[in-house]
Short mmCIF file of C-alpha atoms and ligand atoms in Angstrom, two decimals:
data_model
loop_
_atom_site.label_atom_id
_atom_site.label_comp_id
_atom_site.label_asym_id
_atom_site.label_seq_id
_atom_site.Cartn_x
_atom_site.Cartn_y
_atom_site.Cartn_z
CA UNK A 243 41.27 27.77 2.77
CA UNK A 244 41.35 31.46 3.09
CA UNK A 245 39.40 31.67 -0.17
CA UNK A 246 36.88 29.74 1.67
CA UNK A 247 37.20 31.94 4.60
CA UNK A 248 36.42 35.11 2.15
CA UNK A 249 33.28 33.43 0.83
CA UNK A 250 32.18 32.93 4.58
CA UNK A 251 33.08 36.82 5.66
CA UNK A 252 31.03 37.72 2.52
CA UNK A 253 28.06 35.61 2.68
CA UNK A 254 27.79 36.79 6.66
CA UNK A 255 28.27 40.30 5.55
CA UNK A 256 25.61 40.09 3.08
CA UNK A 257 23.81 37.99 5.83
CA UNK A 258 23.99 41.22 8.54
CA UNK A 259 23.13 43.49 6.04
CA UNK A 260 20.10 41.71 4.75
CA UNK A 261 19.22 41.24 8.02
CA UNK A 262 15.08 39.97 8.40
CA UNK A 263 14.78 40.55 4.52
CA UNK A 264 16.15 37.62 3.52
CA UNK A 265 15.82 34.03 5.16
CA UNK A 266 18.13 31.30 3.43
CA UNK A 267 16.58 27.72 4.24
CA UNK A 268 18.70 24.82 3.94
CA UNK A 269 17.43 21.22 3.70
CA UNK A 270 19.28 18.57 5.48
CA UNK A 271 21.15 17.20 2.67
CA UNK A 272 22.92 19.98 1.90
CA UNK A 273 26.83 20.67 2.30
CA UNK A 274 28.00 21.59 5.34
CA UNK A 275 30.03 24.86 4.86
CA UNK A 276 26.36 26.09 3.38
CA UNK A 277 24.15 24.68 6.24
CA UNK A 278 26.30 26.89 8.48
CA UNK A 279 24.78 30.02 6.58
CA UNK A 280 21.26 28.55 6.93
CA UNK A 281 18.89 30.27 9.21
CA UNK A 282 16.80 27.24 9.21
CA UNK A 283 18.58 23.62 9.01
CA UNK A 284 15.52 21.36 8.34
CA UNK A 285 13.53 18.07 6.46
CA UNK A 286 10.94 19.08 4.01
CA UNK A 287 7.75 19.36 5.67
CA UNK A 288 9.92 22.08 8.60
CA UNK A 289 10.77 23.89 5.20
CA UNK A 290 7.89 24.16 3.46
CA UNK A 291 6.06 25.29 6.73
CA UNK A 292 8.64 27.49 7.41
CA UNK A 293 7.90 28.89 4.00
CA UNK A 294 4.45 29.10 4.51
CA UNK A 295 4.16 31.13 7.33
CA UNK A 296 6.59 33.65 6.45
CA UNK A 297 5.00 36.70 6.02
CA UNK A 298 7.48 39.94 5.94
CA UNK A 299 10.86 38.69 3.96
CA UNK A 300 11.45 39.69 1.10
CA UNK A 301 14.20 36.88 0.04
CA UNK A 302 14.15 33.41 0.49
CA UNK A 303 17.28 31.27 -1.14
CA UNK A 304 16.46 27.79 -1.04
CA UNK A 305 19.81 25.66 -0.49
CA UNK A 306 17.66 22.10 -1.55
CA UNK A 307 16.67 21.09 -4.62
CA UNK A 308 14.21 22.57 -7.34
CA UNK A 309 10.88 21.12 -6.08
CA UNK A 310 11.58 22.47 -2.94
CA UNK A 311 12.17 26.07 -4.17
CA UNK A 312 8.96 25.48 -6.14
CA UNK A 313 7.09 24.84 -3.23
CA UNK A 314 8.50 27.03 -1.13
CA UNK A 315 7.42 29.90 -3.89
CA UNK A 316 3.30 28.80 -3.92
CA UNK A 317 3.68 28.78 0.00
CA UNK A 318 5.06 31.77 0.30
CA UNK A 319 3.52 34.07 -1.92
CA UNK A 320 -0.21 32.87 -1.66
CA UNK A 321 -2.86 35.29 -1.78
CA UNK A 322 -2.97 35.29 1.91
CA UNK A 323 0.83 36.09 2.10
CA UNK A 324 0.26 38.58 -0.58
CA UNK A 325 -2.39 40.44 1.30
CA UNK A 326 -0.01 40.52 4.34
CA UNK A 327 2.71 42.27 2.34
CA UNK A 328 0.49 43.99 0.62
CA UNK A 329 1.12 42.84 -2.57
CA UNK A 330 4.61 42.52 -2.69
CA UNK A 331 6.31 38.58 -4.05
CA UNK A 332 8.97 37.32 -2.57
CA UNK A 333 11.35 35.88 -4.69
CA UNK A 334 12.88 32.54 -4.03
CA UNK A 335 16.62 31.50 -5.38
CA UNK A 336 17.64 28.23 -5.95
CA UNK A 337 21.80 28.87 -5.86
CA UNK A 338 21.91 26.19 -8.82
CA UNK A 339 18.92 25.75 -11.24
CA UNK A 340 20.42 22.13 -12.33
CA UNK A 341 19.84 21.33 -8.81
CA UNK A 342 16.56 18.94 -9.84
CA UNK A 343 15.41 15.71 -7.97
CA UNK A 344 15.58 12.40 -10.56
CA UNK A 345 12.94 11.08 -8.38
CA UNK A 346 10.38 14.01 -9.12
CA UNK A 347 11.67 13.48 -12.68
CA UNK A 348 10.07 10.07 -12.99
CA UNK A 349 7.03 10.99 -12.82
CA UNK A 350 5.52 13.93 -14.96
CA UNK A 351 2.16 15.21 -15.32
CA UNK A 352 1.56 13.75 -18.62
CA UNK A 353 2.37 10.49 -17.17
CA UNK A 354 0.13 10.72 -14.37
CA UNK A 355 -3.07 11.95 -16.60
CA UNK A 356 -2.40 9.00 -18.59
CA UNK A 357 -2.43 6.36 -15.70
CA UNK A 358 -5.73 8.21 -14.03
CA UNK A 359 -7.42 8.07 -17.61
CA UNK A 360 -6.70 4.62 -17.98
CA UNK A 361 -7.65 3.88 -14.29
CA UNK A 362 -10.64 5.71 -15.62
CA UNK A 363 -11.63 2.44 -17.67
CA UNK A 364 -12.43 0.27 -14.99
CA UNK A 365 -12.87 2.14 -11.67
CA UNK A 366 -14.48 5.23 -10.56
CA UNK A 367 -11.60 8.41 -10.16
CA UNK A 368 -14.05 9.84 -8.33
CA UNK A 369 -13.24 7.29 -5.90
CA UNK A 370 -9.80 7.76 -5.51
CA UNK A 371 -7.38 10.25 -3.80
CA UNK A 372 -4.10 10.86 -5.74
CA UNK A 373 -1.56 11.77 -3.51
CA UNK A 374 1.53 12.99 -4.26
CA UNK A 375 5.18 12.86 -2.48
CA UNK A 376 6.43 16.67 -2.35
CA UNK A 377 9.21 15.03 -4.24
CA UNK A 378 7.35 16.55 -7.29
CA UNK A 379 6.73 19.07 -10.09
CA UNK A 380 4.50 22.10 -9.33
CA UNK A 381 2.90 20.82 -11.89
CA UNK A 382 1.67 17.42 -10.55
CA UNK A 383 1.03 18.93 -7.31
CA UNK A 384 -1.58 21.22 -9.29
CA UNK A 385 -2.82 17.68 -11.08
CA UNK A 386 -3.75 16.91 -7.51
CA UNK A 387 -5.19 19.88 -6.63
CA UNK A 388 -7.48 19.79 -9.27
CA UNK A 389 -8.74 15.95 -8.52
CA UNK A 390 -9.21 16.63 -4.62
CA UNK A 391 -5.96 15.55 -3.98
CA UNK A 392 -3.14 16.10 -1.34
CA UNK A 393 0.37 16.35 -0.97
CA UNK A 394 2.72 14.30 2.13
CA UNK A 395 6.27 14.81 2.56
CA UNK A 396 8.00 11.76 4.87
CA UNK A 397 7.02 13.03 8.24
CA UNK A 398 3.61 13.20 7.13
CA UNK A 399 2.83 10.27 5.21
CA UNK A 400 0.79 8.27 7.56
CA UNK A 401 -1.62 11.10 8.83
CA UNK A 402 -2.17 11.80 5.18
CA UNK A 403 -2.69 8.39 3.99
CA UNK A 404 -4.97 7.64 6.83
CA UNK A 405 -6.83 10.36 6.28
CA UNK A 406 -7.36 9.51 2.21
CA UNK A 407 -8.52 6.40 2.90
CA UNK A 408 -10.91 7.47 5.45
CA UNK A 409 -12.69 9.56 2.31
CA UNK A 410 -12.19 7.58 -0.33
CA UNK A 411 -12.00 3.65 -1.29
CA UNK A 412 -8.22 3.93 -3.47
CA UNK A 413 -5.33 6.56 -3.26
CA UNK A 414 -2.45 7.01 -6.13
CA UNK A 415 0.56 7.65 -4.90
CA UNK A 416 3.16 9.16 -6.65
CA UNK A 417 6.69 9.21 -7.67
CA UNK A 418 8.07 7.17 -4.81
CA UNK A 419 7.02 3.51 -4.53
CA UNK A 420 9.12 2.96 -1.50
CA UNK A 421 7.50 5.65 0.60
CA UNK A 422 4.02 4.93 -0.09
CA UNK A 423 4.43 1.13 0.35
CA UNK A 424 6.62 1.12 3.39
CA UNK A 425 3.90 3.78 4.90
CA UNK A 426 0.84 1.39 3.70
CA UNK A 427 2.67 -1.85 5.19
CA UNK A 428 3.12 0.40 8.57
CA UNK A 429 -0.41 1.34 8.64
CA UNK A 430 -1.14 -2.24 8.72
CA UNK A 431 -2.42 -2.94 5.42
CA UNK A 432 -2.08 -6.17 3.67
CA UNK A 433 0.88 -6.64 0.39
CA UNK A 434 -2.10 -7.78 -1.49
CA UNK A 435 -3.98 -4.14 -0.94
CA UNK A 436 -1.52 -2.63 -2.31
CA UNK A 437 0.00 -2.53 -6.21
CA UNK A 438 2.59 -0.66 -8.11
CA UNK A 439 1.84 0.74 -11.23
CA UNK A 440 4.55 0.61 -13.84
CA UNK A 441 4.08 3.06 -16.94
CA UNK A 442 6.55 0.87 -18.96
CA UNK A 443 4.37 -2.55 -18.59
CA UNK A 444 1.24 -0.80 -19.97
CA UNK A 445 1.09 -2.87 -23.42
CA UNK A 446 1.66 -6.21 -21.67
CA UNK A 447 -1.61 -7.70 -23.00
CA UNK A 448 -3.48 -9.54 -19.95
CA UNK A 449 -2.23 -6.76 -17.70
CA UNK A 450 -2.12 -3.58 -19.45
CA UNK A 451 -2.77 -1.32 -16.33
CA UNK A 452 0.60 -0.48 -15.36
CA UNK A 453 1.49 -4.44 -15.47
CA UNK A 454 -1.16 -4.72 -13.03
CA UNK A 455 -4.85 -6.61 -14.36
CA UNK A 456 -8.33 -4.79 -13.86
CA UNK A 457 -8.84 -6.95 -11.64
CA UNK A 458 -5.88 -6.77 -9.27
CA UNK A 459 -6.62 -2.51 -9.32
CA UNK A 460 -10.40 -2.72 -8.50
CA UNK A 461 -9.30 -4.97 -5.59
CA UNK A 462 -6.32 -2.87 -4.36
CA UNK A 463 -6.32 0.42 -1.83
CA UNK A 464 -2.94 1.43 -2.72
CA UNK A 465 -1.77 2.21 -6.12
CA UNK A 466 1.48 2.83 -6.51
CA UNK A 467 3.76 4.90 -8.93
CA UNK A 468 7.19 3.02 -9.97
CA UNK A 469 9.57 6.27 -8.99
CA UNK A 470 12.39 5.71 -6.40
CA UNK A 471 15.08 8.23 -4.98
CA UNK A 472 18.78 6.43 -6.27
CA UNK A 473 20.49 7.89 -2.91
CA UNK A 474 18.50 5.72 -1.04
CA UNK A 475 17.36 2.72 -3.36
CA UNK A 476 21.42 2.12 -2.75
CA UNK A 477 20.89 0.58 0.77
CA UNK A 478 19.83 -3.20 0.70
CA UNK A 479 19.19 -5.78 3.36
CA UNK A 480 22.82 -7.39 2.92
CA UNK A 481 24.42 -3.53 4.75
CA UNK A 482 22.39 -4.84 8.10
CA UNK A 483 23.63 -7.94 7.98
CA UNK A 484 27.27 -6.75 7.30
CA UNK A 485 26.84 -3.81 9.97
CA UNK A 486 25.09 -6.08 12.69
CA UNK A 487 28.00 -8.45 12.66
CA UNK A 488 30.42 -6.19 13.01
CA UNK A 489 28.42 -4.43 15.60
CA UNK A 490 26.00 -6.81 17.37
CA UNK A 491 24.24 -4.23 19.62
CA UNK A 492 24.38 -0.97 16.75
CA UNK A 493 20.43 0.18 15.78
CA UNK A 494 20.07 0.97 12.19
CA UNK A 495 17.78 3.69 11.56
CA UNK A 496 17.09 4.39 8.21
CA UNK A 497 14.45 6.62 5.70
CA UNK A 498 11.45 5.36 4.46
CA UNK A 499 12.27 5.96 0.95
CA UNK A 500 14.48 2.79 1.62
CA UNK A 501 13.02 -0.47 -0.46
CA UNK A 502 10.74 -2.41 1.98
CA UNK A 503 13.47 -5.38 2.39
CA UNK A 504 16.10 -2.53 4.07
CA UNK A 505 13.08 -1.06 6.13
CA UNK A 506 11.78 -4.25 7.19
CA UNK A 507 15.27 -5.66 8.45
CA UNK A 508 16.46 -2.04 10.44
CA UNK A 509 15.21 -0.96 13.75
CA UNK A 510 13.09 1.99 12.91
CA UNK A 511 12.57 4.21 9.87
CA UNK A 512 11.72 7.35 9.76
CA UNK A 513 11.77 11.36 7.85
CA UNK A 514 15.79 13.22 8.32
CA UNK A 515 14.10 15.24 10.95
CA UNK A 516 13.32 12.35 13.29
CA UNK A 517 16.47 10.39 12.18
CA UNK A 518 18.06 13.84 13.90
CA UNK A 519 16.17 13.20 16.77
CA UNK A 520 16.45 9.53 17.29
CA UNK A 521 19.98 10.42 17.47
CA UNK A 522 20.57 13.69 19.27
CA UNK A 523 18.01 12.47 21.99
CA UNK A 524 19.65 9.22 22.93
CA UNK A 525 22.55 8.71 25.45
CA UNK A 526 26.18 8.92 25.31
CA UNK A 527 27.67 5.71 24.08
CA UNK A 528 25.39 4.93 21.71
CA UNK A 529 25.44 3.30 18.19
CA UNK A 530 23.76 4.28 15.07
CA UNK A 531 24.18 3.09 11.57
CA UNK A 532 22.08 5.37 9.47
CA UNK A 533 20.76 4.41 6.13
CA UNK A 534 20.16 8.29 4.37
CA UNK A 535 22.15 10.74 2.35
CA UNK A 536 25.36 10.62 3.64
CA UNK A 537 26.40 14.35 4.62
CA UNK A 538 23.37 14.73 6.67
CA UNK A 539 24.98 10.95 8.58
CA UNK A 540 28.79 12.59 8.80
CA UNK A 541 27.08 15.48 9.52
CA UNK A 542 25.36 14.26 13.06
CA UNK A 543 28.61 11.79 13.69
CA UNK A 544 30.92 14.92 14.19
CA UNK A 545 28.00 16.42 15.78
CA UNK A 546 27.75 13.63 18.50
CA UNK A 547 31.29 11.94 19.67
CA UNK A 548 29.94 11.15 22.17
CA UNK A 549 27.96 8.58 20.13
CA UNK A 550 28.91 6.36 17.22
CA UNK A 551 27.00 7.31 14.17
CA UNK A 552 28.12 5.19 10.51
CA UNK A 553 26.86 4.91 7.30
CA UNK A 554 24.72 2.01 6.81
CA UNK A 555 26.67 1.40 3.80
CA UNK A 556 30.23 0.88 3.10
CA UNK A 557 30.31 3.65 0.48
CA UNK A 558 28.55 6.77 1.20
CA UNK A 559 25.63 7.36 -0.87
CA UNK A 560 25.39 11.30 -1.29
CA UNK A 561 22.54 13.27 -3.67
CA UNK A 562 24.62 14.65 -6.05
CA UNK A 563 21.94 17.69 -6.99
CA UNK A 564 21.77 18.53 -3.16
CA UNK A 565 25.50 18.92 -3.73
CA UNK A 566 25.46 21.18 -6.12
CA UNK A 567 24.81 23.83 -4.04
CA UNK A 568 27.97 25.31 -2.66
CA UNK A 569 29.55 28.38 -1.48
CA UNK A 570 30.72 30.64 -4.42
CA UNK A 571 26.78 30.01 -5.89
CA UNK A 572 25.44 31.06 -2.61
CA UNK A 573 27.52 34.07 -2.37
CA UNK A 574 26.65 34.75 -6.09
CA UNK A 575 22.86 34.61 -5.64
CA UNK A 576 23.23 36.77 -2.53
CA UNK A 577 25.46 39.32 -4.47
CA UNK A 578 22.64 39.39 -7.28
CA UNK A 579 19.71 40.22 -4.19
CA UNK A 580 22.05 43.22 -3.22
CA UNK A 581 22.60 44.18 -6.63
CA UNK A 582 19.09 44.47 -6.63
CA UNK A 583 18.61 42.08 -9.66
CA UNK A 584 17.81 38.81 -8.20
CA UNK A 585 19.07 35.67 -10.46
CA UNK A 586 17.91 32.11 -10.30
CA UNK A 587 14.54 33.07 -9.10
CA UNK A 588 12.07 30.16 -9.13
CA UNK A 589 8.12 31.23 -10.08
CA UNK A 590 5.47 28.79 -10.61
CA UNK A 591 3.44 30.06 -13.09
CA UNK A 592 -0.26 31.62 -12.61
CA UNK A 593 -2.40 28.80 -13.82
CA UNK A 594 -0.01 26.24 -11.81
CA UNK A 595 0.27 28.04 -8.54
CA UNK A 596 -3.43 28.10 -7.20
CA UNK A 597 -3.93 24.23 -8.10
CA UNK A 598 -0.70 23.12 -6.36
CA UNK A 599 -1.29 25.89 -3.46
CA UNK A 600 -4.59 23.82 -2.83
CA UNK A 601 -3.17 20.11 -2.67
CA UNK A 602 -0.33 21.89 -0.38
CA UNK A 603 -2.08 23.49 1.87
CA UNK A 604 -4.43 20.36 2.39
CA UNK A 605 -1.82 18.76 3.29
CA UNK A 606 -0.37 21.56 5.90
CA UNK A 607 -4.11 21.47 7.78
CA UNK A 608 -3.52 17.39 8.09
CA UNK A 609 -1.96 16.49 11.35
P1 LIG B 77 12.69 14.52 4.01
O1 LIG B 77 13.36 15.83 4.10
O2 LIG B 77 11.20 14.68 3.98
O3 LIG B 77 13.11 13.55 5.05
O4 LIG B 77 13.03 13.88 2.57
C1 LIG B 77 14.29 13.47 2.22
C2 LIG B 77 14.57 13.74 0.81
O5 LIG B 77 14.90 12.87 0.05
C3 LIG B 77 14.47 15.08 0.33
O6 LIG B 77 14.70 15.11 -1.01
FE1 LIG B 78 15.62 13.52 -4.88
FE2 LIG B 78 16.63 11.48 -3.49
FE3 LIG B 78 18.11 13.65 -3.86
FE4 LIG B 78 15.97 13.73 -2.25
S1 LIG B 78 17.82 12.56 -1.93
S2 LIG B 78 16.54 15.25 -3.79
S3 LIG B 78 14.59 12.32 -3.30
S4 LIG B 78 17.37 12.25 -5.47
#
């Protein structure tokens, strides 16, 4: 405990001393002894903006996961940033570099080139938006970039979705199957618009797009990538059932990256940030079972007592990267800013940056 209690005098020191040259942005999922050293708690659309328009620090340590630090580095040090400081990057720290996203992993660049270039075959790319979750490589957002493409994170889905299929006939939407189906069922559209593509099926012989036929891609809207996020592919339909009869009059709120069944059975599904305010908004004596990474749930239950807030499932189901993060790496990446050699700094490179910048900024402009 009282080494604990160091770590927190020192990170606040550093903190004080830093004061507006450094700004340490911590994603929802993260622990909570680091979240209290966060100048900005939030889900990762508040981040990334947050990253976007900051225009005079010169340190941002990103307590999330890689992707997040990647983004937050295009954002943050485009040329219009730049010009503002005059030339001068900021560097972003991520306190862990094995702090990576297995979701983002499952779906790589070379992947993705080879599903559009065998799309390629029997429709027109020209004719289709590729989308991709923020859940992903620099790298894949610059894939997008380059094909007139756009980025969404979970708040934004919808608005972004709509507004692809207003200007073109078919998106591809990429890594997380979940997301983009749940959003296209919400949006109205019919099961049979949509398909998932499956990079493993490709050799089946009578449907060697992605497991999919020609046919059943030229007649879809949706095409979907076969990526998931384990944290929340955990949650199935049989944790309502268990929670409702236990608690008849409980809502379940849950994330969208939840398989359809689980969304389709709970009350309402939406981003962290408006699971936060679904809860913090309602009144006292209310019950929530909350299908999403559990620290941000035992988080918002010792936040509220005056509510009942449980995890959806009977064991928690944490992100183990987002974990990684704790409070001697924090105070070691902050010790290497005031050393004056920053470590852990995450840089996209030069030919990436500009590509991804475009499919991210896109998607910042769509509201
Ligand atoms: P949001 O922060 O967009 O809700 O996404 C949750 C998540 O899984 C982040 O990795
Ligand atoms: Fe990736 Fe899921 Fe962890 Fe988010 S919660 S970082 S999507 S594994």
């Amino acid at each position: 405990m009282y080494h604990m209690d160091a770590l927190h005098h020192h990170i606040e020191t550093i903190r004080e001393r830093q004061g507006k040259k450094l700004l340490i942005l911590g994603h929802h999922y993260q622990r909570e002894e680091v979240i209290l050293h966060a100048d900005l708690q939030g889900d990762s659309f508040q981040l990334s903006a947050a990253a976007a328009n900051n225009s005079n620090c010169e340190t941002i340590v990103f307590c999330g996961v890689h992707f997040m630090a990647e983004t937050a580095d295009i954002l943050a040090n485009s040329a219009k940033n730049l010009a503002q400081r005059n030339g001068k990057c900021v560097n972003v720290l991520l306190p862990d570099l094995d702090a990576g996203c297995s979701m983002a992993d499952m779906a790589t660049r070379q992947d993705v080139e080879r599903c559009w270039n065998k799309l390629s075959e029997i429709v027109n790319t020209d004719d289709i938006t590729p989308i991709t979750y923020v859940n992903s490589t620099a790298d894949l957002k610059a894939f997008c970039g380059r094909h007139g493409g756009i980025a969404c994170t979970s708040s934004n889905a919808q608005a972004v979705l709509a507004a692809a299929l207003k200007q073109k006939r078919q998106v591809l939407f990429f890594p997380d199957q979940h997301l983009g189906r749940n959003t296209a069922l919400k949006m109205g559209m019919a099961s049979s618009d949509i398909v998932c593509w499956d990079d493993m099926k490709s050799g089946d012989a009578d449907a060697n797009f992605g497991g999919n036929t020609a046919e059943q891609i030229r007649n879809s809207r949706v095409i979907l990538w076969n990526g998931y996020c384990c944290v929340h592919q955990k949650f199935v339909p049989d944790h309502i059932d268990a929670i409702r009869l236990a608690f008849p009059e409980i809502r379940v709120i849950v994330h969208p990256e939840c398989p359809r069944a689980v969304v389709e059975k709970a009350d309402e599904a939406g981003s962290t940030s408006h699971i936060v305010k679904q809860i913090s908004e309602s009144p006292t004596g209310s019950a929530w079972a909350v299908g999403t990474e559990a620290r941000l749930v035992e988080r918002l239950a010792k936040q509220y007592p005056d509510k009942t807030v449980i995890n959806l499932a009977f064991q928690p189901s944490y992100c183990d990267t987002m974990g990684l993060i704790d409070l001697p790496k924090l105070a070691a990446v902050l010790d290497s800013v005031e050393s004056g050699q920053p470590k852990n700094v995450i840089r996209v490179d030069e030919h990436t940056a500009p590509n991804a910048l475009l499919c991210l900024e896109r998607m910042l402009a769509c509201t």
